[in-house]
Structures are given as C-alpha cells and as structure tokens.
mmCIF file with all atom_site columns, C-alpha atoms in Angstrom:
data_model
loop_
_atom_site.group_PDB
_atom_site.id
_atom_site.type_symbol
_atom_site.label_atom_id
_atom_site.label_alt_id
_atom_site.label_comp_id
_atom_site.label_asym_id
_atom_site.label_entity_id
_atom_site.label_seq_id
_atom_site.pdbx_PDB_ins_code
_atom_site.Cartn_x
_atom_site.Cartn_y
_atom_site.Cartn_z
_atom_site.occupancy
_atom_site.B_iso_or_equiv
_atom_site.pdbx_formal_charge
_atom_site.auth_seq_id
_atom_site.auth_comp_id
_atom_site.auth_asym_id
_atom_site.auth_atom_id
_atom_site.pdbx_PDB_model_num
ATOM 1   C CA . MET A 1 1   ? 0.000   0.000  0.000   1.00 43.00 ? 22  MET A CA 1
ATOM 2   C CA . PHE A 1 2   ? 2.781   2.437  0.902   1.00 44.00 ? 23  PHE A CA 1
ATOM 3   C CA . ILE A 1 3   ? 4.541   1.783  -2.438  1.00 49.00 ? 24  ILE A CA 1
ATOM 4   C CA . GLY A 1 4   ? 1.289   2.512  -4.289  1.00 50.00 ? 25  GLY A CA 1
ATOM 5   C CA . ILE A 1 5   ? 0.938   5.879  -2.555  1.00 47.00 ? 26  ILE A CA 1
ATOM 6   C CA . ILE A 1 6   ? 4.507   6.830  -3.487  1.00 47.00 ? 27  ILE A CA 1
ATOM 7   C CA . ALA A 1 7   ? 3.923   5.790  -7.098  1.00 52.00 ? 28  ALA A CA 1
ATOM 8   C CA . MET A 1 8   ? 0.667   7.761  -7.256  1.00 53.00 ? 29  MET A CA 1
ATOM 9   C CA . ARG A 1 9   ? 2.357   10.826 -5.848  1.00 51.00 ? 30  ARG A CA 1
ATOM 10  C CA . SER A 1 10  ? 5.209   10.627 -8.366  1.00 75.00 ? 31  SER A CA 1
ATOM 11  C CA . VAL A 1 11  ? 2.712   10.303 -11.228 1.00 77.00 ? 32  VAL A CA 1
ATOM 12  C CA . ALA A 1 12  ? 0.916   13.387 -9.923  1.00 78.00 ? 33  ALA A CA 1
ATOM 13  C CA . GLU A 1 13  ? 4.219   15.243 -9.551  1.00 85.00 ? 34  GLU A CA 1
ATOM 14  C CA . GLN A 1 14  ? 5.222   14.253 -13.103 1.00 83.00 ? 35  GLN A CA 1
ATOM 15  C CA . ALA A 1 15  ? 1.905   15.529 -14.454 1.00 78.00 ? 36  ALA A CA 1
ATOM 16  C CA . ARG A 1 16  ? 2.381   18.820 -12.611 1.00 87.00 ? 37  ARG A CA 1
ATOM 17  C CA . SER A 1 17  ? 5.905   19.322 -13.953 1.00 94.00 ? 38  SER A CA 1
ATOM 18  C CA . ASP A 1 18  ? 4.731   18.305 -17.454 1.00 97.00 ? 39  ASP A CA 1
ATOM 19  C CA . GLU A 1 19  ? 2.203   21.130 -17.274 1.00 97.00 ? 40  GLU A CA 1
ATOM 20  C CA . GLU A 1 20  ? 4.822   23.615 -16.048 1.00 97.00 ? 41  GLU A CA 1
ATOM 21  C CA . TYR A 1 21  ? 7.185   22.826 -18.926 1.00 98.00 ? 42  TYR A CA 1
ATOM 22  C CA . MET A 1 22  ? 4.324   22.829 -21.428 1.00 98.00 ? 43  MET A CA 1
ATOM 23  C CA . ALA A 1 23  ? 3.439   26.319 -20.201 1.00 98.00 ? 44  ALA A CA 1
ATOM 24  C CA . LEU A 1 24  ? 6.986   27.369 -21.155 1.00 98.00 ? 45  LEU A CA 1
ATOM 25  C CA . ALA A 1 25  ? 6.490   25.803 -24.584 1.00 98.00 ? 46  ALA A CA 1
ATOM 26  C CA . LEU A 1 26  ? 3.246   27.771 -24.931 1.00 98.00 ? 47  LEU A CA 1
ATOM 27  C CA . GLU A 1 27  ? 5.217   30.966 -24.233 1.00 98.00 ? 48  GLU A CA 1
ATOM 28  C CA . GLU A 1 28  ? 7.590   30.064 -27.074 1.00 98.00 ? 49  GLU A CA 1
ATOM 29  C CA . ALA A 1 29  ? 4.600   29.398 -29.325 1.00 98.00 ? 50  ALA A CA 1
ATOM 30  C CA . ALA A 1 30  ? 3.231   32.854 -28.507 1.00 98.00 ? 51  ALA A CA 1
ATOM 31  C CA . LEU A 1 31  ? 6.575   34.373 -29.516 1.00 98.00 ? 52  LEU A CA 1
ATOM 32  C CA . ALA A 1 32  ? 6.306   32.529 -32.841 1.00 98.00 ? 53  ALA A CA 1
ATOM 33  C CA . ALA A 1 33  ? 2.776   33.875 -33.387 1.00 97.00 ? 54  ALA A CA 1
ATOM 34  C CA . ASP A 1 34  ? 4.016   37.408 -32.659 1.00 97.00 ? 55  ASP A CA 1
ATOM 35  C CA . ARG A 1 35  ? 6.353   36.965 -35.654 1.00 96.00 ? 56  ARG A CA 1
ATOM 36  C CA . ASP A 1 36  ? 3.546   35.599 -37.892 1.00 95.00 ? 57  ASP A CA 1
ATOM 37  C CA . GLU A 1 37  ? 4.823   32.033 -37.540 1.00 97.00 ? 58  GLU A CA 1
ATOM 38  C CA . VAL A 1 38  ? 2.562   29.067 -36.816 1.00 98.00 ? 59  VAL A CA 1
ATOM 39  C CA . PRO A 1 39  ? 2.494   29.082 -32.998 1.00 98.00 ? 60  PRO A CA 1
ATOM 40  C CA . VAL A 1 40  ? 4.387   25.965 -32.015 1.00 98.00 ? 61  VAL A CA 1
ATOM 41  C CA . GLY A 1 41  ? 6.894   26.056 -29.190 1.00 98.00 ? 62  GLY A CA 1
ATOM 42  C CA . ALA A 1 42  ? 9.266   23.507 -27.693 1.00 98.00 ? 63  ALA A CA 1
ATOM 43  C CA . VAL A 1 43  ? 11.364  23.157 -24.555 1.00 98.00 ? 64  VAL A CA 1
ATOM 44  C CA . LEU A 1 44  ? 14.148  20.600 -24.042 1.00 97.00 ? 65  LEU A CA 1
ATOM 45  C CA . VAL A 1 45  ? 14.659  19.568 -20.403 1.00 96.00 ? 66  VAL A CA 1
ATOM 46  C CA . ASP A 1 46  ? 17.309  17.326 -18.855 1.00 95.00 ? 67  ASP A CA 1
ATOM 47  C CA . CYS A 1 47  ? 16.650  14.578 -16.300 1.00 92.00 ? 68  CYS A CA 1
ATOM 48  C CA . ASP A 1 48  ? 17.256  17.026 -13.425 1.00 92.00 ? 69  ASP A CA 1
ATOM 49  C CA . GLY A 1 49  ? 14.547  19.364 -14.694 1.00 93.00 ? 70  GLY A CA 1
ATOM 50  C CA . THR A 1 50  ? 16.924  21.983 -16.089 1.00 94.00 ? 71  THR A CA 1
ATOM 51  C CA . VAL A 1 51  ? 15.715  23.703 -19.241 1.00 96.00 ? 72  VAL A CA 1
ATOM 52  C CA . LEU A 1 52  ? 18.511  23.161 -21.761 1.00 95.00 ? 73  LEU A CA 1
ATOM 53  C CA . THR A 1 53  ? 17.059  25.136 -24.630 1.00 95.00 ? 74  THR A CA 1
ATOM 54  C CA . LYS A 1 54  ? 13.851  26.420 -26.160 1.00 97.00 ? 75  LYS A CA 1
ATOM 55  C CA . GLY A 1 55  ? 12.645  26.578 -29.732 1.00 98.00 ? 76  GLY A CA 1
ATOM 56  C CA . ARG A 1 56  ? 9.781   27.952 -31.763 1.00 98.00 ? 77  ARG A CA 1
ATOM 57  C CA . ASN A 1 57  ? 8.686   27.775 -35.358 1.00 98.00 ? 78  ASN A CA 1
ATOM 58  C CA . ARG A 1 58  ? 10.890  29.995 -37.512 1.00 98.00 ? 79  ARG A CA 1
ATOM 59  C CA . ARG A 1 59  ? 10.171  28.664 -41.007 1.00 97.00 ? 80  ARG A CA 1
ATOM 60  C CA . GLU A 1 60  ? 9.063   32.010 -42.426 1.00 97.00 ? 81  GLU A CA 1
ATOM 61  C CA . GLU A 1 61  ? 11.761  34.016 -40.657 1.00 97.00 ? 82  GLU A CA 1
ATOM 62  C CA . LEU A 1 62  ? 14.568  31.727 -41.839 1.00 97.00 ? 83  LEU A CA 1
ATOM 63  C CA . ALA A 1 63  ? 12.936  30.617 -45.116 1.00 98.00 ? 84  ALA A CA 1
ATOM 64  C CA . ASP A 1 64  ? 13.761  27.094 -43.950 1.00 98.00 ? 85  ASP A CA 1
ATOM 65  C CA . PRO A 1 65  ? 11.223  24.265 -44.106 1.00 98.00 ? 86  PRO A CA 1
ATOM 66  C CA . THR A 1 66  ? 13.110  22.421 -41.346 1.00 98.00 ? 87  THR A CA 1
ATOM 67  C CA . ALA A 1 67  ? 12.922  25.302 -38.842 1.00 98.00 ? 88  ALA A CA 1
ATOM 68  C CA . HIS A 1 68  ? 10.238  23.638 -36.729 1.00 98.00 ? 89  HIS A CA 1
ATOM 69  C CA . ALA A 1 69  ? 10.167  24.291 -32.981 1.00 98.00 ? 90  ALA A CA 1
ATOM 70  C CA . GLU A 1 70  ? 11.504  20.810 -32.169 1.00 98.00 ? 91  GLU A CA 1
ATOM 71  C CA . MET A 1 71  ? 14.389  21.136 -34.614 1.00 97.00 ? 92  MET A CA 1
ATOM 72  C CA . GLU A 1 72  ? 15.264  24.583 -33.282 1.00 97.00 ? 93  GLU A CA 1
ATOM 73  C CA . ALA A 1 73  ? 15.373  23.199 -29.729 1.00 96.00 ? 94  ALA A CA 1
ATOM 74  C CA . LEU A 1 74  ? 17.561  20.270 -30.791 1.00 95.00 ? 95  LEU A CA 1
ATOM 75  C CA . ARG A 1 75  ? 19.896  22.536 -32.763 1.00 93.00 ? 96  ARG A CA 1
ATOM 76  C CA . GLY A 1 76  ? 20.159  24.996 -29.898 1.00 90.00 ? 97  GLY A CA 1
ATOM 77  C CA . ASP A 1 77  ? 21.255  22.334 -27.469 1.00 74.00 ? 98  ASP A CA 1
ATOM 78  C CA . SER A 1 78  ? 23.740  20.867 -29.962 1.00 75.00 ? 99  SER A CA 1
ATOM 79  C CA . THR A 1 79  ? 25.362  24.260 -30.224 1.00 73.00 ? 100 THR A CA 1
ATOM 80  C CA . ASN A 1 80  ? 25.481  24.607 -26.444 1.00 74.00 ? 101 ASN A CA 1
ATOM 81  C CA . SER A 1 81  ? 26.595  21.078 -25.563 1.00 80.00 ? 102 SER A CA 1
ATOM 82  C CA . GLY A 1 82  ? 28.686  20.102 -28.586 1.00 82.00 ? 103 GLY A CA 1
ATOM 83  C CA . ASN A 1 83  ? 26.983  16.707 -28.596 1.00 86.00 ? 104 ASN A CA 1
ATOM 84  C CA . TRP A 1 84  ? 24.190  15.450 -30.834 1.00 89.00 ? 105 TRP A CA 1
ATOM 85  C CA . ARG A 1 85  ? 22.908  12.864 -28.334 1.00 92.00 ? 106 ARG A CA 1
ATOM 86  C CA . ARG A 1 86  ? 19.997  13.935 -26.130 1.00 94.00 ? 107 ARG A CA 1
ATOM 87  C CA . GLU A 1 87  ? 19.820  10.875 -23.875 1.00 94.00 ? 108 GLU A CA 1
ATOM 88  C CA . ASP A 1 88  ? 17.913  11.441 -20.624 1.00 93.00 ? 109 ASP A CA 1
ATOM 89  C CA . THR A 1 89  ? 16.094  14.494 -21.970 1.00 96.00 ? 110 THR A CA 1
ATOM 90  C CA . THR A 1 90  ? 12.433  15.288 -22.448 1.00 97.00 ? 111 THR A CA 1
ATOM 91  C CA . LEU A 1 91  ? 11.135  17.489 -25.232 1.00 98.00 ? 112 LEU A CA 1
ATOM 92  C CA . TYR A 1 92  ? 7.911   19.392 -24.550 1.00 98.00 ? 113 TYR A CA 1
ATOM 93  C CA . VAL A 1 93  ? 6.142   20.662 -27.651 1.00 98.00 ? 114 VAL A CA 1
ATOM 94  C CA . THR A 1 94  ? 2.743   22.277 -28.098 1.00 98.00 ? 115 THR A CA 1
ATOM 95  C CA . LEU A 1 95  ? 1.802   20.293 -31.224 1.00 98.00 ? 116 LEU A CA 1
ATOM 96  C CA . GLU A 1 96  ? 2.383   16.609 -31.950 1.00 98.00 ? 117 GLU A CA 1
ATOM 97  C CA . PRO A 1 97  ? 5.656   16.308 -33.892 1.00 98.00 ? 118 PRO A CA 1
ATOM 98  C CA . CYS A 1 98  ? 5.667   15.677 -37.650 1.00 98.00 ? 119 CYS A CA 1
ATOM 99  C CA . PRO A 1 99  ? 7.597   12.785 -39.246 1.00 98.00 ? 120 PRO A CA 1
ATOM 100 C CA . MET A 1 100 ? 10.732  14.901 -39.742 1.00 98.00 ? 121 MET A CA 1
ATOM 101 C CA . CYS A 1 101 ? 10.798  16.015 -36.125 1.00 98.00 ? 122 CYS A CA 1
ATOM 102 C CA . MET A 1 102 ? 9.953   12.589 -34.679 1.00 98.00 ? 123 MET A CA 1
ATOM 103 C CA . GLY A 1 103 ? 12.721  11.112 -36.825 1.00 98.00 ? 124 GLY A CA 1
ATOM 104 C CA . ALA A 1 104 ? 15.202  13.674 -35.511 1.00 98.00 ? 125 ALA A CA 1
ATOM 105 C CA . LEU A 1 105 ? 14.089  13.004 -31.926 1.00 98.00 ? 126 LEU A CA 1
ATOM 106 C CA . VAL A 1 106 ? 14.621  9.264  -32.415 1.00 98.00 ? 127 VAL A CA 1
ATOM 107 C CA . LEU A 1 107 ? 18.052  9.881  -33.946 1.00 97.00 ? 128 LEU A CA 1
ATOM 108 C CA . ALA A 1 108 ? 18.962  12.220 -31.085 1.00 97.00 ? 129 ALA A CA 1
ATOM 109 C CA . ARG A 1 109 ? 17.911  9.500  -28.624 1.00 97.00 ? 130 ARG A CA 1
ATOM 110 C CA . VAL A 1 110 ? 15.551  11.756 -26.684 1.00 97.00 ? 131 VAL A CA 1
ATOM 111 C CA . ARG A 1 111 ? 14.092  9.734  -23.809 1.00 97.00 ? 132 ARG A CA 1
ATOM 112 C CA . ARG A 1 112 ? 10.613  11.262 -23.754 1.00 98.00 ? 133 ARG A CA 1
ATOM 113 C CA . VAL A 1 113 ? 8.377   13.493 -25.868 1.00 98.00 ? 134 VAL A CA 1
ATOM 114 C CA . VAL A 1 114 ? 5.445   15.316 -24.295 1.00 98.00 ? 135 VAL A CA 1
ATOM 115 C CA . PHE A 1 115 ? 3.056   17.144 -26.605 1.00 98.00 ? 136 PHE A CA 1
ATOM 116 C CA . GLY A 1 116 ? -0.091  19.199 -26.220 1.00 98.00 ? 137 GLY A CA 1
ATOM 117 C CA . ALA A 1 117 ? -2.424  19.098 -29.228 1.00 98.00 ? 138 ALA A CA 1
ATOM 118 C CA . THR A 1 118 ? -2.617  16.155 -31.592 1.00 98.00 ? 139 THR A CA 1
ATOM 119 C CA . ASP A 1 119 ? -2.060  16.731 -35.305 1.00 98.00 ? 140 ASP A CA 1
ATOM 120 C CA . PRO A 1 120 ? -4.468  14.511 -37.234 1.00 97.00 ? 141 PRO A CA 1
ATOM 121 C CA . LYS A 1 121 ? -3.044  15.690 -40.586 1.00 96.00 ? 142 LYS A CA 1
ATOM 122 C CA . GLY A 1 122 ? 0.656   15.320 -39.855 1.00 97.00 ? 143 GLY A CA 1
ATOM 123 C CA . GLY A 1 123 ? 1.329   13.841 -36.424 1.00 98.00 ? 144 GLY A CA 1
ATOM 124 C CA . ALA A 1 124 ? 4.004   11.170 -36.212 1.00 98.00 ? 145 ALA A CA 1
ATOM 125 C CA . ALA A 1 125 ? 3.838   10.374 -32.485 1.00 98.00 ? 146 ALA A CA 1
ATOM 126 C CA . VAL A 1 126 ? 0.316   8.916  -32.293 1.00 98.00 ? 147 VAL A CA 1
ATOM 127 C CA . SER A 1 127 ? -2.009  10.323 -34.973 1.00 97.00 ? 148 SER A CA 1
ATOM 128 C CA . LEU A 1 128 ? -0.754  9.149  -38.381 1.00 97.00 ? 149 LEU A CA 1
ATOM 129 C CA . TYR A 1 129 ? 2.410   7.328  -37.374 1.00 97.00 ? 150 TYR A CA 1
ATOM 130 C CA . GLU A 1 130 ? 3.980   6.084  -34.166 1.00 98.00 ? 151 GLU A CA 1
ATOM 131 C CA . LEU A 1 131 ? 7.631   6.642  -35.014 1.00 97.00 ? 152 LEU A CA 1
ATOM 132 C CA . GLY A 1 132 ? 8.794   7.100  -31.449 1.00 96.00 ? 153 GLY A CA 1
ATOM 133 C CA . THR A 1 133 ? 7.559   3.704  -30.335 1.00 96.00 ? 154 THR A CA 1
ATOM 134 C CA . ASP A 1 134 ? 8.318   1.731  -33.504 1.00 97.00 ? 155 ASP A CA 1
ATOM 135 C CA . SER A 1 135 ? 10.402  -1.247 -32.354 1.00 96.00 ? 156 SER A CA 1
ATOM 136 C CA . ARG A 1 136 ? 11.980  -1.546 -35.810 1.00 97.00 ? 157 ARG A CA 1
ATOM 137 C CA . LEU A 1 137 ? 13.997  1.611  -35.130 1.00 96.00 ? 158 LEU A CA 1
ATOM 138 C CA . ASN A 1 138 ? 17.198  1.675  -33.086 1.00 94.00 ? 159 ASN A CA 1
ATOM 139 C CA . HIS A 1 139 ? 15.690  3.823  -30.319 1.00 97.00 ? 160 HIS A CA 1
ATOM 140 C CA . GLN A 1 140 ? 12.227  4.182  -28.822 1.00 97.00 ? 161 GLN A CA 1
ATOM 141 C CA . ILE A 1 141 ? 10.816  7.250  -27.126 1.00 98.00 ? 162 ILE A CA 1
ATOM 142 C CA . GLU A 1 142 ? 8.285   7.387  -24.332 1.00 97.00 ? 163 GLU A CA 1
ATOM 143 C CA . VAL A 1 143 ? 5.404   9.493  -25.677 1.00 98.00 ? 164 VAL A CA 1
ATOM 144 C CA . THR A 1 144 ? 2.895   11.427 -23.580 1.00 97.00 ? 165 THR A CA 1
ATOM 145 C CA . GLY A 1 145 ? 0.209   13.426 -25.352 1.00 98.00 ? 166 GLY A CA 1
ATOM 146 C CA . GLY A 1 146 ? -2.588  15.752 -24.361 1.00 98.00 ? 167 GLY A CA 1
ATOM 147 C CA . VAL A 1 147 ? -0.740  17.897 -21.810 1.00 98.00 ? 168 VAL A CA 1
ATOM 148 C CA . LEU A 1 148 ? -2.527  21.265 -21.725 1.00 98.00 ? 169 LEU A CA 1
ATOM 149 C CA . ALA A 1 149 ? -4.104  20.102 -24.976 1.00 98.00 ? 170 ALA A CA 1
ATOM 150 C CA . GLU A 1 150 ? -6.970  22.584 -24.895 1.00 98.00 ? 171 GLU A CA 1
ATOM 151 C CA . ARG A 1 151 ? -4.660  25.597 -24.423 1.00 98.00 ? 172 ARG A CA 1
ATOM 152 C CA . CYS A 1 152 ? -2.313  24.358 -27.153 1.00 98.00 ? 173 CYS A CA 1
ATOM 153 C CA . SER A 1 153 ? -5.185  23.687 -29.533 1.00 98.00 ? 174 SER A CA 1
ATOM 154 C CA . GLN A 1 154 ? -6.856  27.042 -28.853 1.00 98.00 ? 175 GLN A CA 1
ATOM 155 C CA . GLN A 1 155 ? -3.614  28.904 -29.513 1.00 98.00 ? 176 GLN A CA 1
ATOM 156 C CA . LEU A 1 156 ? -3.354  27.258 -32.941 1.00 98.00 ? 177 LEU A CA 1
ATOM 157 C CA . LYS A 1 157 ? -7.045  27.743 -33.768 1.00 97.00 ? 178 LYS A CA 1
ATOM 158 C CA . LEU A 1 158 ? -6.914  31.441 -32.862 1.00 97.00 ? 179 LEU A CA 1
ATOM 159 C CA . PHE A 1 159 ? -3.815  31.960 -35.015 1.00 97.00 ? 180 PHE A CA 1
ATOM 160 C CA . PHE A 1 160 ? -5.405  30.346 -38.073 1.00 95.00 ? 181 PHE A CA 1
ATOM 161 C CA . ARG A 1 161 ? -8.742  32.103 -37.516 1.00 95.00 ? 182 ARG A CA 1
ATOM 162 C CA . GLU A 1 162 ? -6.938  35.464 -37.458 1.00 93.00 ? 183 GLU A CA 1
ATOM 163 C CA . LEU A 1 163 ? -4.853  34.505 -40.497 1.00 90.00 ? 184 LEU A CA 1
ATOM 164 C CA . ARG A 1 164 ? -7.970  33.602 -42.513 1.00 90.00 ? 185 ARG A CA 1
ATOM 165 C CA . ALA A 1 165 ? -9.661  36.857 -41.459 1.00 89.00 ? 186 ALA A CA 1
ATOM 166 C CA . GLN A 1 166 ? -6.615  38.872 -42.519 1.00 87.00 ? 187 GLN A CA 1
ATOM 167 C CA . ARG A 1 167 ? -6.486  37.108 -45.879 1.00 83.00 ? 188 ARG A CA 1
ATOM 168 C CA . ALA A 1 168 ? -10.178 37.884 -46.425 1.00 81.00 ? 189 ALA A CA 1
ATOM 169 C CA . VAL A 1 169 ? -9.503  41.572 -45.712 1.00 83.00 ? 190 VAL A CA 1
ATOM 170 C CA . ASP A 1 170 ? -6.483  41.556 -48.025 1.00 83.00 ? 191 ASP A CA 1
ATOM 171 C CA . LYS A 1 171 ? -8.622  40.167 -50.894 1.00 78.00 ? 192 LYS A CA 1
ATOM 172 C CA . LYS A 1 172 ? -11.038 43.100 -50.701 1.00 72.00 ? 193 LYS A CA 1
#
C-alpha cells in the first residue's frame, strides 16, 4: 500500500511538472505567433529538470522548411553542448511532432516526448504514425500526449482564424 501511494504521488508530480514545462512551450509558441509564424513552441529539459534550450517555429523568418520548434530546440542544445545525443532528456512541444521532427528526436535518442495538441493531418507520435515507439527503429521514445491540450489547440485555432480573417480583408 505504501509503495502505491509513493507511485501515485510521483505520477501526480510528473503531471504537474509536465504542465509547467508545457506552459513554457506555450510561451515560445506565442513568440512565434508574434512573428507571424505558426504558434508551435518547444522546450528541451534534462533529467534534473533543467531547461537546456527552447525553440519555436521559424520557417518564415529563416525561409527554412526544417525550422520547426523541435528542430530549433535540438539545434540549440547541440550548439550549447557540442553533442548530438539527447539521452535522458524530455522534449515538450505544443503540437504533436511531424515525421521529420519525430525522426530527428529518435536519432537524437531523446528519452521522452510530451506534446499538447494532436495533429491529425501530420502527427508522427500517435495520430498518423507512431515513429517514437516503432520497435523496428534503433531507439524508442516514451510518448505522452494531451498535456494542456486545450490551451495548445486554442492557440493554434486562434492563429489560423486570425490569419484567414486577414487574408479575407487583403482580398477586398
């Protein structure tokens, strides 16, 4: 019984810290939206809970189709650490990673990916593909989805609603 209480408490503590880091990712997503980028943000955290780096979508700014939030976070930590391996890290991202990003996370050997909103049109963690947990690959990633999902989803919906409204005004 005592072991069960400890396990329950650690699950609750993990959920609480997942929400705290996702809130940081949401802040990065808001910065992306402020620059007219699709609002997706990411935060890479080590096993001690230290934020290693943050990333946000920068595809328009850099004219680079690979400048997704996850890739920016991975690149930022590579620059800082001088190592491409991300063992014992968790990546928090506001939108389910695409195939490119999930592939990079597998190659980087990230231990865990936590995402907010699912991406039914391009998600490669659970929606369309399950790249992180595919046993045919050389590394598997623990995947947790739905953390602050409503906030993440609303941020994206608001961005695209405003974008469509602006395009309608521009056509007039």
